[in-house]
């Protein structure tokens, strides 16, 4: 039996979220563990209670809404995502997966359906990592990737610890409330890329998450006066870094599927009339094949050192935070594909470039993801957009996937 959600109710949930932490440009600023996040959490918990779900909060601030099944003490079918955003974020990233999950629960209530396995909807804390870095702390905590001491000690830019912020908004729950036995986990998300939109495909059946390596580059030249130092005598660290960034980008032309980004540069002394003497930047390198990512990193390192010699500067290149490609579970992938086909939605297999809570959940239970279109591939941006019809399609696929997974 193929079911469909209550579209009006679901879109009302999405509209309600869009008003909490709203920016002037139709986006959201709802950094984790802020007052805006607290308001959204309070609202979410009220909605969970209205859906007759058993609500609990764990010691990382993760929020759970549980619906019992026929089988006593059985592992749960878990689904969800996150409600925190970037400082100038969109209205759909993460939020879709949580509020579509809420609508799944309400639709099952509407039809009086009792699943074999219990269901748990989860809002994970600090997926974005915009306030507390690294990201995925809530999911990483319950799956054992990070220790409690590490998570509690992470500080934001104002030297406030995660534990202090969690306590301040009243969401430091109990360790005994953590996620326990999970039969499978599924996460609905916007693609945050252009493939589905460009190809006009309804549903992306996510095969896995691309591997990532952050390459840390430090360039050392000599600080000098902009008017006094002749061009041929300069050791300009920023000029060398600029050529290095261009060179890293050019490697993407040689290796298909490679994604390279430099989004942050620290320039010293960063004064208008002073030749920069020191520059640090990070190259974000992603590919869905680990061997190609490793090859790309080595090519980048070689290019950095070569350009340092050409510009008469010193260069240090090291591998920083990284993770291998995360393959998703074939059975859960199959259930997603079958659900989409039963609804007559077009599908294609895709890989996720961004990381998600599903990345860490895949180490804990069989996991996969559902993607829907991002208009023009724009995300982490106030102009982020997924059309209502695509939000609804994603929620319908989530509903029917959960129903399949929850059968004995």
mmCIF file of C-alpha atoms in Angstrom:
data_model
loop_
_atom_site.group_PDB
_atom_site.id
_atom_site.type_symbol
_atom_site.label_atom_id
_atom_site.label_comp_id
_atom_site.label_asym_id
_atom_site.label_seq_id
_atom_site.Cartn_x
_atom_site.Cartn_y
_atom_site.Cartn_z
ATOM 1 C CA UNK A 1 0.000 0.000 0.000
ATOM 2 C CA UNK A 2 1.343 3.412 -1.018
ATOM 3 C CA UNK A 3 0.485 6.294 1.318
ATOM 4 C CA UNK A 4 0.759 10.049 0.918
ATOM 5 C CA UNK A 5 1.191 12.771 3.504
ATOM 6 C CA UNK A 6 -1.182 15.604 4.401
ATOM 7 C CA UNK A 7 0.401 18.282 2.214
ATOM 8 C CA UNK A 8 -1.249 21.295 3.844
ATOM 9 C CA UNK A 9 -0.233 20.292 7.364
ATOM 10 C CA UNK A 10 3.337 19.519 6.295
ATOM 11 C CA UNK A 11 3.792 22.863 4.532
ATOM 12 C CA UNK A 12 2.386 24.588 7.628
ATOM 13 C CA UNK A 13 5.180 22.984 9.651
ATOM 14 C CA UNK A 14 7.737 24.302 7.156
ATOM 15 C CA UNK A 15 6.214 27.803 7.279
ATOM 16 C CA UNK A 16 6.289 27.793 11.073
ATOM 17 C CA UNK A 17 10.003 26.971 11.044
ATOM 18 C CA UNK A 18 10.670 29.725 8.498
ATOM 19 C CA UNK A 19 9.450 32.360 10.973
ATOM 20 C CA UNK A 20 11.877 31.409 13.767
ATOM 21 C CA UNK A 21 15.238 33.119 13.342
ATOM 22 C CA UNK A 22 14.123 34.655 10.048
ATOM 23 C CA UNK A 23 16.469 37.065 8.264
ATOM 24 C CA UNK A 24 15.513 40.109 6.196
ATOM 25 C CA UNK A 25 16.360 38.237 2.997
ATOM 26 C CA UNK A 26 13.991 35.292 3.558
ATOM 27 C CA UNK A 27 16.619 33.030 5.075
ATOM 28 C CA UNK A 28 17.326 31.792 8.599
ATOM 29 C CA UNK A 29 19.883 32.573 11.281
ATOM 30 C CA UNK A 30 19.398 29.825 13.859
ATOM 31 C CA UNK A 31 22.817 28.916 15.172
ATOM 32 C CA UNK A 32 22.860 25.911 17.451
ATOM 33 C CA UNK A 33 22.101 26.407 21.157
ATOM 34 C CA UNK A 34 21.119 30.069 20.751
ATOM 35 C CA UNK A 35 17.826 31.643 21.803
ATOM 36 C CA UNK A 36 16.547 31.177 18.243
ATOM 37 C CA UNK A 37 17.461 27.498 18.390
ATOM 38 C CA UNK A 38 15.729 27.213 21.767
ATOM 39 C CA UNK A 39 12.549 28.741 20.322
ATOM 40 C CA UNK A 40 12.582 26.244 17.450
ATOM 41 C CA UNK A 41 13.280 23.362 19.831
ATOM 42 C CA UNK A 42 10.421 24.404 22.107
ATOM 43 C CA UNK A 43 8.110 24.613 19.095
ATOM 44 C CA UNK A 44 9.267 21.226 17.813
ATOM 45 C CA UNK A 45 8.676 19.536 21.158
ATOM 46 C CA UNK A 46 5.157 20.961 21.296
ATOM 47 C CA UNK A 47 4.498 19.548 17.815
ATOM 48 C CA UNK A 48 5.867 16.156 18.880
ATOM 49 C CA UNK A 49 3.489 16.109 21.825
ATOM 50 C CA UNK A 50 0.568 17.075 19.590
ATOM 51 C CA UNK A 51 1.454 14.025 17.485
ATOM 52 C CA UNK A 52 1.210 11.865 20.643
ATOM 53 C CA UNK A 53 4.890 10.965 20.518
ATOM 54 C CA UNK A 54 7.003 10.113 23.549
ATOM 55 C CA UNK A 55 9.521 12.963 23.848
ATOM 56 C CA UNK A 56 12.988 12.822 25.384
ATOM 57 C CA UNK A 57 16.212 14.847 25.254
ATOM 58 C CA UNK A 58 19.681 13.375 25.707
ATOM 59 C CA UNK A 59 22.853 14.842 27.204
ATOM 60 C CA UNK A 60 23.929 16.278 23.830
ATOM 61 C CA UNK A 61 20.612 18.076 23.372
ATOM 62 C CA UNK A 62 19.391 15.670 20.684
ATOM 63 C CA UNK A 63 15.575 15.559 20.688
ATOM 64 C CA UNK A 64 13.653 12.323 20.078
ATOM 65 C CA UNK A 65 9.996 11.666 19.301
ATOM 66 C CA UNK A 66 9.093 7.978 19.681
ATOM 67 C CA UNK A 67 6.107 6.046 18.325
ATOM 68 C CA UNK A 68 5.810 2.489 19.634
ATOM 69 C CA UNK A 69 5.455 -0.564 17.394
ATOM 70 C CA UNK A 70 3.932 -4.012 17.777
ATOM 71 C CA UNK A 71 7.202 -5.727 18.708
ATOM 72 C CA UNK A 72 8.184 -5.080 22.308
ATOM 73 C CA UNK A 73 11.792 -3.969 22.968
ATOM 74 C CA UNK A 74 12.599 -4.066 19.243
ATOM 75 C CA UNK A 75 15.258 -1.838 17.656
ATOM 76 C CA UNK A 76 13.878 1.373 16.180
ATOM 77 C CA UNK A 77 13.533 2.680 12.660
ATOM 78 C CA UNK A 78 15.134 6.099 13.061
ATOM 79 C CA UNK A 79 14.852 9.111 10.776
ATOM 80 C CA UNK A 80 15.449 12.843 11.066
ATOM 81 C CA UNK A 81 18.091 15.514 10.506
ATOM 82 C CA UNK A 82 18.756 18.923 12.136
ATOM 83 C CA UNK A 83 17.027 22.226 12.884
ATOM 84 C CA UNK A 84 20.109 24.448 13.326
ATOM 85 C CA UNK A 85 21.257 26.640 10.433
ATOM 86 C CA UNK A 86 24.173 28.648 9.131
ATOM 87 C CA UNK A 87 24.284 32.343 10.188
ATOM 88 C CA UNK A 88 22.845 33.326 6.801
ATOM 89 C CA UNK A 89 21.310 29.983 5.970
ATOM 90 C CA UNK A 90 18.318 28.710 4.075
ATOM 91 C CA UNK A 91 14.882 27.473 5.132
ATOM 92 C CA UNK A 92 15.272 23.849 4.033
ATOM 93 C CA UNK A 93 18.727 22.471 4.899
ATOM 94 C CA UNK A 94 18.168 19.851 7.618
ATOM 95 C CA UNK A 95 14.769 21.270 8.492
ATOM 96 C CA UNK A 96 13.089 19.307 5.710
ATOM 97 C CA UNK A 97 14.229 15.975 7.142
ATOM 98 C CA UNK A 98 12.980 16.741 10.651
ATOM 99 C CA UNK A 99 9.605 18.240 9.766
ATOM 100 C CA UNK A 100 8.889 15.675 7.050
ATOM 101 C CA UNK A 101 9.590 13.083 9.739
ATOM 102 C CA UNK A 102 7.015 14.746 11.968
ATOM 103 C CA UNK A 103 4.504 14.612 9.124
ATOM 104 C CA UNK A 104 5.272 10.895 8.647
ATOM 105 C CA UNK A 105 4.271 10.291 12.269
ATOM 106 C CA UNK A 106 1.071 12.319 11.909
ATOM 107 C CA UNK A 107 0.105 10.556 8.671
ATOM 108 C CA UNK A 108 0.477 7.172 10.363
ATOM 109 C CA UNK A 109 -1.743 8.474 13.167
ATOM 110 C CA UNK A 110 -4.325 9.649 10.624
ATOM 111 C CA UNK A 111 -4.542 6.170 9.116
ATOM 112 C CA UNK A 112 -4.378 4.308 12.428
ATOM 113 C CA UNK A 113 -1.325 2.351 11.261
ATOM 114 C CA UNK A 114 0.699 0.440 13.840
ATOM 115 C CA UNK A 115 4.133 -0.529 12.537
ATOM 116 C CA UNK A 116 5.925 -3.694 13.602
ATOM 117 C CA UNK A 117 9.041 -1.828 14.712
ATOM 118 C CA UNK A 118 8.995 1.337 16.832
ATOM 119 C CA UNK A 119 9.825 4.629 15.123
ATOM 120 C CA UNK A 120 12.018 7.461 16.383
ATOM 121 C CA UNK A 121 12.273 10.923 14.864
ATOM 122 C CA UNK A 122 15.491 12.774 15.763
ATOM 123 C CA UNK A 123 16.643 16.387 15.739
ATOM 124 C CA UNK A 124 20.436 16.201 16.001
ATOM 125 C CA UNK A 125 22.337 19.025 17.722
ATOM 126 C CA UNK A 126 24.988 21.087 15.917
ATOM 127 C CA UNK A 127 24.975 19.399 12.540
ATOM 128 C CA UNK A 128 26.136 22.602 10.880
ATOM 129 C CA UNK A 129 29.192 23.303 13.006
ATOM 130 C CA UNK A 130 28.719 27.027 12.331
ATOM 131 C CA UNK A 131 28.916 27.914 16.032
ATOM 132 C CA UNK A 132 30.695 24.883 17.496
ATOM 133 C CA UNK A 133 33.293 23.225 15.275
ATOM 134 C CA UNK A 134 33.569 20.366 14.287
ATOM 135 C CA UNK A 135 30.082 19.779 12.888
ATOM 136 C CA UNK A 136 27.889 16.738 13.580
ATOM 137 C CA UNK A 137 28.507 16.810 17.336
ATOM 138 C CA UNK A 138 25.074 15.461 18.291
ATOM 139 C CA UNK A 139 25.219 12.539 15.877
ATOM 140 C CA UNK A 140 28.894 12.008 16.663
ATOM 141 C CA UNK A 141 28.123 11.831 20.366
ATOM 142 C CA UNK A 142 25.435 9.146 20.242
ATOM 143 C CA UNK A 143 27.418 7.023 17.770
ATOM 144 C CA UNK A 144 30.640 7.161 19.785
ATOM 145 C CA UNK A 145 32.635 9.155 17.240
ATOM 146 C CA UNK A 146 33.277 11.886 19.839
ATOM 147 C CA UNK A 147 33.569 11.558 23.609
ATOM 148 C CA UNK A 148 31.285 13.476 25.920
ATOM 149 C CA UNK A 149 34.250 15.360 27.399
ATOM 150 C CA UNK A 150 35.388 16.448 23.946
ATOM 151 C CA UNK A 151 31.925 17.664 22.909
ATOM 152 C CA UNK A 152 31.279 19.492 26.171
ATOM 153 C CA UNK A 153 34.652 21.245 25.908
ATOM 154 C CA UNK A 154 34.250 22.590 22.355
ATOM 155 C CA UNK A 155 34.151 26.414 22.403
ATOM 156 C CA UNK A 156 32.525 28.984 20.144
ATOM 157 C CA UNK A 157 34.117 32.260 19.003
ATOM 158 C CA UNK A 158 33.145 33.914 22.304
ATOM 159 C CA UNK A 159 34.829 31.177 24.374
ATOM 160 C CA UNK A 160 31.502 29.674 25.484
ATOM 161 C CA UNK A 161 31.635 25.897 25.769
ATOM 162 C CA UNK A 162 29.094 23.548 24.227
ATOM 163 C CA UNK A 163 28.072 22.400 27.713
ATOM 164 C CA UNK A 164 27.551 25.979 28.912
ATOM 165 C CA UNK A 165 25.399 26.837 25.901
ATOM 166 C CA UNK A 166 23.422 23.600 26.207
ATOM 167 C CA UNK A 167 22.713 24.300 29.874
ATOM 168 C CA UNK A 168 21.842 27.953 29.228
ATOM 169 C CA UNK A 169 18.934 27.090 26.927
ATOM 170 C CA UNK A 170 17.722 24.247 29.154
ATOM 171 C CA UNK A 171 18.461 21.368 26.800
ATOM 172 C CA UNK A 172 21.080 19.402 28.719
ATOM 173 C CA UNK A 173 19.157 16.154 28.972
ATOM 174 C CA UNK A 174 20.033 12.731 30.311
ATOM 175 C CA UNK A 175 22.666 10.300 29.084
ATOM 176 C CA UNK A 176 20.119 7.515 29.582
ATOM 177 C CA UNK A 177 17.951 9.177 26.914
ATOM 178 C CA UNK A 178 20.470 8.602 24.137
ATOM 179 C CA UNK A 179 19.639 6.674 20.988
ATOM 180 C CA UNK A 180 19.900 2.943 21.644
ATOM 181 C CA UNK A 181 19.291 -0.008 19.296
ATOM 182 C CA UNK A 182 18.610 1.062 15.713
ATOM 183 C CA UNK A 183 17.445 -1.280 12.954
ATOM 184 C CA UNK A 184 18.001 1.332 10.248
ATOM 185 C CA UNK A 185 18.276 5.077 9.736
ATOM 186 C CA UNK A 186 17.036 7.147 6.803
ATOM 187 C CA UNK A 187 17.505 10.881 6.258
ATOM 188 C CA UNK A 188 15.611 13.123 3.848
ATOM 189 C CA UNK A 189 17.561 16.192 2.739
ATOM 190 C CA UNK A 190 17.793 18.783 0.011
ATOM 191 C CA UNK A 191 20.564 17.897 -2.440
ATOM 192 C CA UNK A 192 22.618 21.085 -1.900
ATOM 193 C CA UNK A 193 23.861 20.602 -5.439
ATOM 194 C CA UNK A 194 22.545 21.078 -8.992
ATOM 195 C CA UNK A 195 22.315 17.536 -10.376
ATOM 196 C CA UNK A 196 18.637 16.742 -9.728
ATOM 197 C CA UNK A 197 17.557 20.222 -10.778
ATOM 198 C CA UNK A 198 19.634 20.153 -13.968
ATOM 199 C CA UNK A 199 18.428 16.668 -14.914
ATOM 200 C CA UNK A 200 14.831 17.332 -13.766
ATOM 201 C CA UNK A 201 14.831 14.207 -11.586
ATOM 202 C CA UNK A 202 12.415 13.996 -8.657
ATOM 203 C CA UNK A 203 14.379 11.903 -6.184
ATOM 204 C CA UNK A 204 18.074 11.293 -5.614
ATOM 205 C CA UNK A 205 18.725 7.860 -4.130
ATOM 206 C CA UNK A 206 21.950 8.567 -2.277
ATOM 207 C CA UNK A 207 24.603 5.873 -2.611
ATOM 208 C CA UNK A 208 27.022 7.388 -0.113
ATOM 209 C CA UNK A 209 28.878 10.504 1.025
ATOM 210 C CA UNK A 210 32.031 11.682 -0.692
ATOM 211 C CA UNK A 211 35.321 11.405 1.157
ATOM 212 C CA UNK A 212 36.925 14.637 2.330
ATOM 213 C CA UNK A 213 40.433 15.854 3.084
ATOM 214 C CA UNK A 214 41.279 19.309 4.362
ATOM 215 C CA UNK A 215 44.749 20.298 3.178
ATOM 216 C CA UNK A 216 46.326 22.918 5.458
ATOM 217 C CA UNK A 217 48.734 25.268 3.679
ATOM 218 C CA UNK A 218 51.067 27.766 5.349
ATOM 219 C CA UNK A 219 53.090 30.144 3.153
ATOM 220 C CA UNK A 220 55.975 32.154 4.640
ATOM 221 C CA UNK A 221 57.479 35.137 2.829
ATOM 222 C CA UNK A 222 58.888 38.418 4.146
ATOM 223 C CA UNK A 223 56.789 41.333 5.361
ATOM 224 C CA UNK A 224 57.938 44.568 3.741
ATOM 225 C CA UNK A 225 56.871 48.081 2.742
ATOM 226 C CA UNK A 226 54.657 48.223 -0.363
ATOM 227 C CA UNK A 227 56.422 51.334 -1.641
ATOM 228 C CA UNK A 228 59.982 50.419 -0.823
ATOM 229 C CA UNK A 229 60.411 46.824 -1.989
ATOM 230 C CA UNK A 230 61.093 46.352 -5.697
ATOM 231 C CA UNK A 231 58.861 43.806 -7.427
ATOM 232 C CA UNK A 232 61.668 41.419 -8.364
ATOM 233 C CA UNK A 233 62.953 41.314 -4.768
ATOM 234 C CA UNK A 234 59.690 40.592 -3.028
ATOM 235 C CA UNK A 235 58.751 37.430 -1.146
ATOM 236 C CA UNK A 236 55.000 38.003 -1.223
ATOM 237 C CA UNK A 237 53.193 35.219 0.634
ATOM 238 C CA UNK A 238 49.718 36.262 -0.509
ATOM 239 C CA UNK A 239 50.686 36.448 -4.180
ATOM 240 C CA UNK A 240 52.155 32.951 -3.960
ATOM 241 C CA UNK A 241 49.018 31.719 -2.171
ATOM 242 C CA UNK A 242 46.837 33.159 -4.940
ATOM 243 C CA UNK A 243 48.715 31.151 -7.569
ATOM 244 C CA UNK A 244 48.464 28.063 -5.344
ATOM 245 C CA UNK A 245 44.687 28.390 -5.056
ATOM 246 C CA UNK A 246 44.348 28.737 -8.824
ATOM 247 C CA UNK A 247 46.578 25.695 -9.329
ATOM 248 C CA UNK A 248 44.487 23.601 -6.920
ATOM 249 C CA UNK A 249 41.361 24.579 -8.823
ATOM 250 C CA UNK A 250 42.924 23.600 -12.155
ATOM 251 C CA UNK A 251 43.473 20.045 -10.898
ATOM 252 C CA UNK A 252 39.682 19.590 -10.996
ATOM 253 C CA UNK A 253 39.957 19.756 -14.803
ATOM 254 C CA UNK A 254 42.234 16.712 -14.739
ATOM 255 C CA UNK A 255 40.262 14.526 -12.309
ATOM 256 C CA UNK A 256 36.568 14.044 -13.055
ATOM 257 C CA UNK A 257 34.252 14.395 -10.071
ATOM 258 C CA UNK A 258 36.837 16.219 -7.948
ATOM 259 C CA UNK A 259 35.632 19.177 -5.877
ATOM 260 C CA UNK A 260 38.163 21.660 -4.520
ATOM 261 C CA UNK A 261 37.317 24.735 -2.443
ATOM 262 C CA UNK A 262 39.267 27.402 -0.578
ATOM 263 C CA UNK A 263 36.788 29.242 1.615
ATOM 264 C CA UNK A 264 39.017 30.744 4.304
ATOM 265 C CA UNK A 265 42.327 32.643 4.174
ATOM 266 C CA UNK A 266 44.307 34.183 7.045
ATOM 267 C CA UNK A 267 46.635 36.909 5.762
ATOM 268 C CA UNK A 268 49.298 38.556 7.961
ATOM 269 C CA UNK A 269 49.605 41.420 8.688
ATOM 270 C CA UNK A 270 46.595 42.183 6.436
ATOM 271 C CA UNK A 271 47.470 45.869 6.034
ATOM 272 C CA UNK A 272 46.921 47.802 2.787
ATOM 273 C CA UNK A 273 50.470 49.087 2.350
ATOM 274 C CA UNK A 274 52.363 46.061 3.645
ATOM 275 C CA UNK A 275 53.526 43.104 1.561
ATOM 276 C CA UNK A 276 52.066 39.998 3.245
ATOM 277 C CA UNK A 277 54.657 37.914 5.043
ATOM 278 C CA UNK A 278 52.510 34.969 6.091
ATOM 279 C CA UNK A 279 49.362 33.329 4.749
ATOM 280 C CA UNK A 280 47.411 30.296 5.920
ATOM 281 C CA UNK A 281 44.548 28.692 4.008
ATOM 282 C CA UNK A 282 42.718 25.386 3.863
ATOM 283 C CA UNK A 283 41.850 23.460 0.705
ATOM 284 C CA UNK A 284 38.680 21.369 0.985
ATOM 285 C CA UNK A 285 39.123 18.317 -1.285
ATOM 286 C CA UNK A 286 36.232 15.902 -1.993
ATOM 287 C CA UNK A 287 35.684 12.881 -4.225
ATOM 288 C CA UNK A 288 33.451 9.801 -4.101
ATOM 289 C CA UNK A 289 36.457 7.526 -4.714
ATOM 290 C CA UNK A 290 39.054 7.560 -1.959
ATOM 291 C CA UNK A 291 41.961 6.651 -4.249
ATOM 292 C CA UNK A 292 41.176 9.615 -6.507
ATOM 293 C CA UNK A 293 40.941 11.938 -3.522
ATOM 294 C CA UNK A 294 44.334 10.728 -2.285
ATOM 295 C CA UNK A 295 45.821 11.211 -5.747
ATOM 296 C CA UNK A 296 44.388 14.730 -5.874
ATOM 297 C CA UNK A 297 45.846 15.626 -2.485
ATOM 298 C CA UNK A 298 49.313 14.494 -3.589
ATOM 299 C CA UNK A 299 49.025 16.508 -6.811
ATOM 300 C CA UNK A 300 47.987 19.555 -4.801
ATOM 301 C CA UNK A 301 50.932 19.150 -2.418
ATOM 302 C CA UNK A 302 53.373 18.900 -5.338
ATOM 303 C CA UNK A 303 51.888 22.019 -6.941
ATOM 304 C CA UNK A 304 52.094 23.995 -3.699
ATOM 305 C CA UNK A 305 55.796 23.220 -3.224
ATOM 306 C CA UNK A 306 56.620 23.938 -6.864
ATOM 307 C CA UNK A 307 54.889 27.319 -6.738
ATOM 308 C CA UNK A 308 56.604 28.167 -3.456
ATOM 309 C CA UNK A 309 59.969 27.691 -5.151
ATOM 310 C CA UNK A 310 58.902 29.801 -8.133
ATOM 311 C CA UNK A 311 57.829 32.671 -5.860
ATOM 312 C CA UNK A 312 60.827 32.415 -3.535
ATOM 313 C CA UNK A 313 58.751 31.661 -0.430
ATOM 314 C CA UNK A 314 58.575 28.800 2.052
ATOM 315 C CA UNK A 315 55.585 26.473 2.143
ATOM 316 C CA UNK A 316 54.282 23.870 4.607
ATOM 317 C CA UNK A 317 51.502 21.536 3.445
ATOM 318 C CA UNK A 318 49.812 19.043 5.785
ATOM 319 C CA UNK A 319 46.717 16.837 5.743
ATOM 320 C CA UNK A 320 44.162 17.956 8.302
ATOM 321 C CA UNK A 321 40.697 16.638 9.189
ATOM 322 C CA UNK A 322 39.573 13.950 6.775
ATOM 323 C CA UNK A 323 37.272 10.993 6.329
ATOM 324 C CA UNK A 324 36.859 8.275 3.731
ATOM 325 C CA UNK A 325 33.896 7.898 1.406
ATOM 326 C CA UNK A 326 30.887 6.611 3.331
ATOM 327 C CA UNK A 327 28.954 3.895 1.444
ATOM 328 C CA UNK A 328 25.295 3.563 2.368
ATOM 329 C CA UNK A 329 23.407 0.343 3.053
ATOM 330 C CA UNK A 330 22.166 -1.476 -0.058
ATOM 331 C CA UNK A 331 18.934 -2.659 1.562
ATOM 332 C CA UNK A 332 17.926 0.824 2.713
ATOM 333 C CA UNK A 333 18.911 2.207 -0.698
ATOM 334 C CA UNK A 334 16.661 -0.390 -2.325
ATOM 335 C CA UNK A 335 13.729 0.519 -0.070
ATOM 336 C CA UNK A 336 14.096 4.199 -0.999
ATOM 337 C CA UNK A 337 14.178 3.388 -4.710
ATOM 338 C CA UNK A 338 11.175 1.078 -4.443
ATOM 339 C CA UNK A 339 9.186 3.703 -2.534
ATOM 340 C CA UNK A 340 9.912 6.389 -5.119
ATOM 341 C CA UNK A 341 8.916 4.082 -7.972
ATOM 342 C CA UNK A 342 5.666 3.134 -6.229
ATOM 343 C CA UNK A 343 4.823 6.850 -6.248
ATOM 344 C CA UNK A 344 5.787 7.179 -9.936
ATOM 345 C CA UNK A 345 8.636 9.576 -9.147
ATOM 346 C CA UNK A 346 11.736 9.645 -11.333
ATOM 347 C CA UNK A 347 14.981 8.635 -9.598
ATOM 348 C CA UNK A 348 18.719 8.523 -10.059
ATOM 349 C CA UNK A 349 21.629 7.367 -7.932
ATOM 350 C CA UNK A 350 23.744 10.226 -6.578
ATOM 351 C CA UNK A 351 26.537 10.827 -4.074
ATOM 352 C CA UNK A 352 26.444 13.533 -1.441
ATOM 353 C CA UNK A 353 29.229 16.090 -1.466
ATOM 354 C CA UNK A 354 28.320 17.631 1.913
ATOM 355 C CA UNK A 355 28.512 15.597 5.101
ATOM 356 C CA UNK A 356 25.317 14.880 7.058
ATOM 357 C CA UNK A 357 24.199 13.284 10.326
ATOM 358 C CA UNK A 358 23.765 10.149 8.211
ATOM 359 C CA UNK A 359 27.553 10.002 7.840
ATOM 360 C CA UNK A 360 28.029 9.116 11.492
ATOM 361 C CA UNK A 361 24.762 7.185 11.745
ATOM 362 C CA UNK A 362 26.078 4.858 9.031
ATOM 363 C CA UNK A 363 28.720 3.653 11.525
ATOM 364 C CA UNK A 364 25.934 2.752 13.957
ATOM 365 C CA UNK A 365 23.150 1.245 11.822
ATOM 366 C CA UNK A 366 22.229 0.498 8.183
ATOM 367 C CA UNK A 367 21.728 3.961 6.699
ATOM 368 C CA UNK A 368 20.823 5.788 3.487
ATOM 369 C CA UNK A 369 19.523 9.172 2.356
ATOM 370 C CA UNK A 370 16.831 10.662 0.119
ATOM 371 C CA UNK A 371 17.595 13.823 -1.859
ATOM 372 C CA UNK A 372 15.209 16.306 -3.456
ATOM 373 C CA UNK A 373 16.013 19.165 -5.822
ATOM 374 C CA UNK A 374 17.832 22.315 -4.763
ATOM 375 C CA UNK A 375 16.934 25.056 -7.247
ATOM 376 C CA UNK A 376 20.154 25.996 -9.095
ATOM 377 C CA UNK A 377 22.067 23.909 -6.555
ATOM 378 C CA UNK A 378 22.158 26.794 -4.058
ATOM 379 C CA UNK A 379 22.464 26.038 -0.323
ATOM 380 C CA UNK A 380 24.019 27.554 2.836
ATOM 381 C CA UNK A 381 22.537 30.734 1.432
ATOM 382 C CA UNK A 382 19.422 32.795 2.159
ATOM 383 C CA UNK A 383 18.334 32.169 -1.440
ATOM 384 C CA UNK A 384 18.260 28.401 -0.889
ATOM 385 C CA UNK A 385 15.058 27.060 -2.448
ATOM 386 C CA UNK A 386 13.275 23.767 -2.904
ATOM 387 C CA UNK A 387 9.820 24.022 -4.450
ATOM 388 C CA UNK A 388 6.818 22.839 -2.430
ATOM 389 C CA UNK A 389 6.076 20.015 -4.867
ATOM 390 C CA UNK A 390 9.576 18.630 -4.321
ATOM 391 C CA UNK A 391 9.337 18.967 -0.544
ATOM 392 C CA UNK A 392 6.114 16.949 -0.721
ATOM 393 C CA UNK A 393 7.635 14.297 -2.979
ATOM 394 C CA UNK A 394 10.522 13.855 -0.573
ATOM 395 C CA UNK A 395 8.177 13.519 2.388
ATOM 396 C CA UNK A 396 6.089 10.923 0.534
ATOM 397 C CA UNK A 397 9.187 8.858 -0.234
ATOM 398 C CA UNK A 398 10.293 9.095 3.398
ATOM 399 C CA UNK A 399 6.848 7.954 4.564
ATOM 400 C CA UNK A 400 6.785 4.883 2.354
ATOM 401 C CA UNK A 401 10.424 4.024 3.016
ATOM 402 C CA UNK A 402 9.786 4.103 6.761
ATOM 403 C CA UNK A 403 6.733 1.879 6.287
ATOM 404 C CA UNK A 404 8.800 -0.691 4.375
ATOM 405 C CA UNK A 405 11.657 -0.621 6.881
ATOM 406 C CA UNK A 406 9.264 -0.956 9.827
ATOM 407 C CA UNK A 407 7.828 -4.264 8.606
ATOM 408 C CA UNK A 408 9.006 -7.413 10.372
#
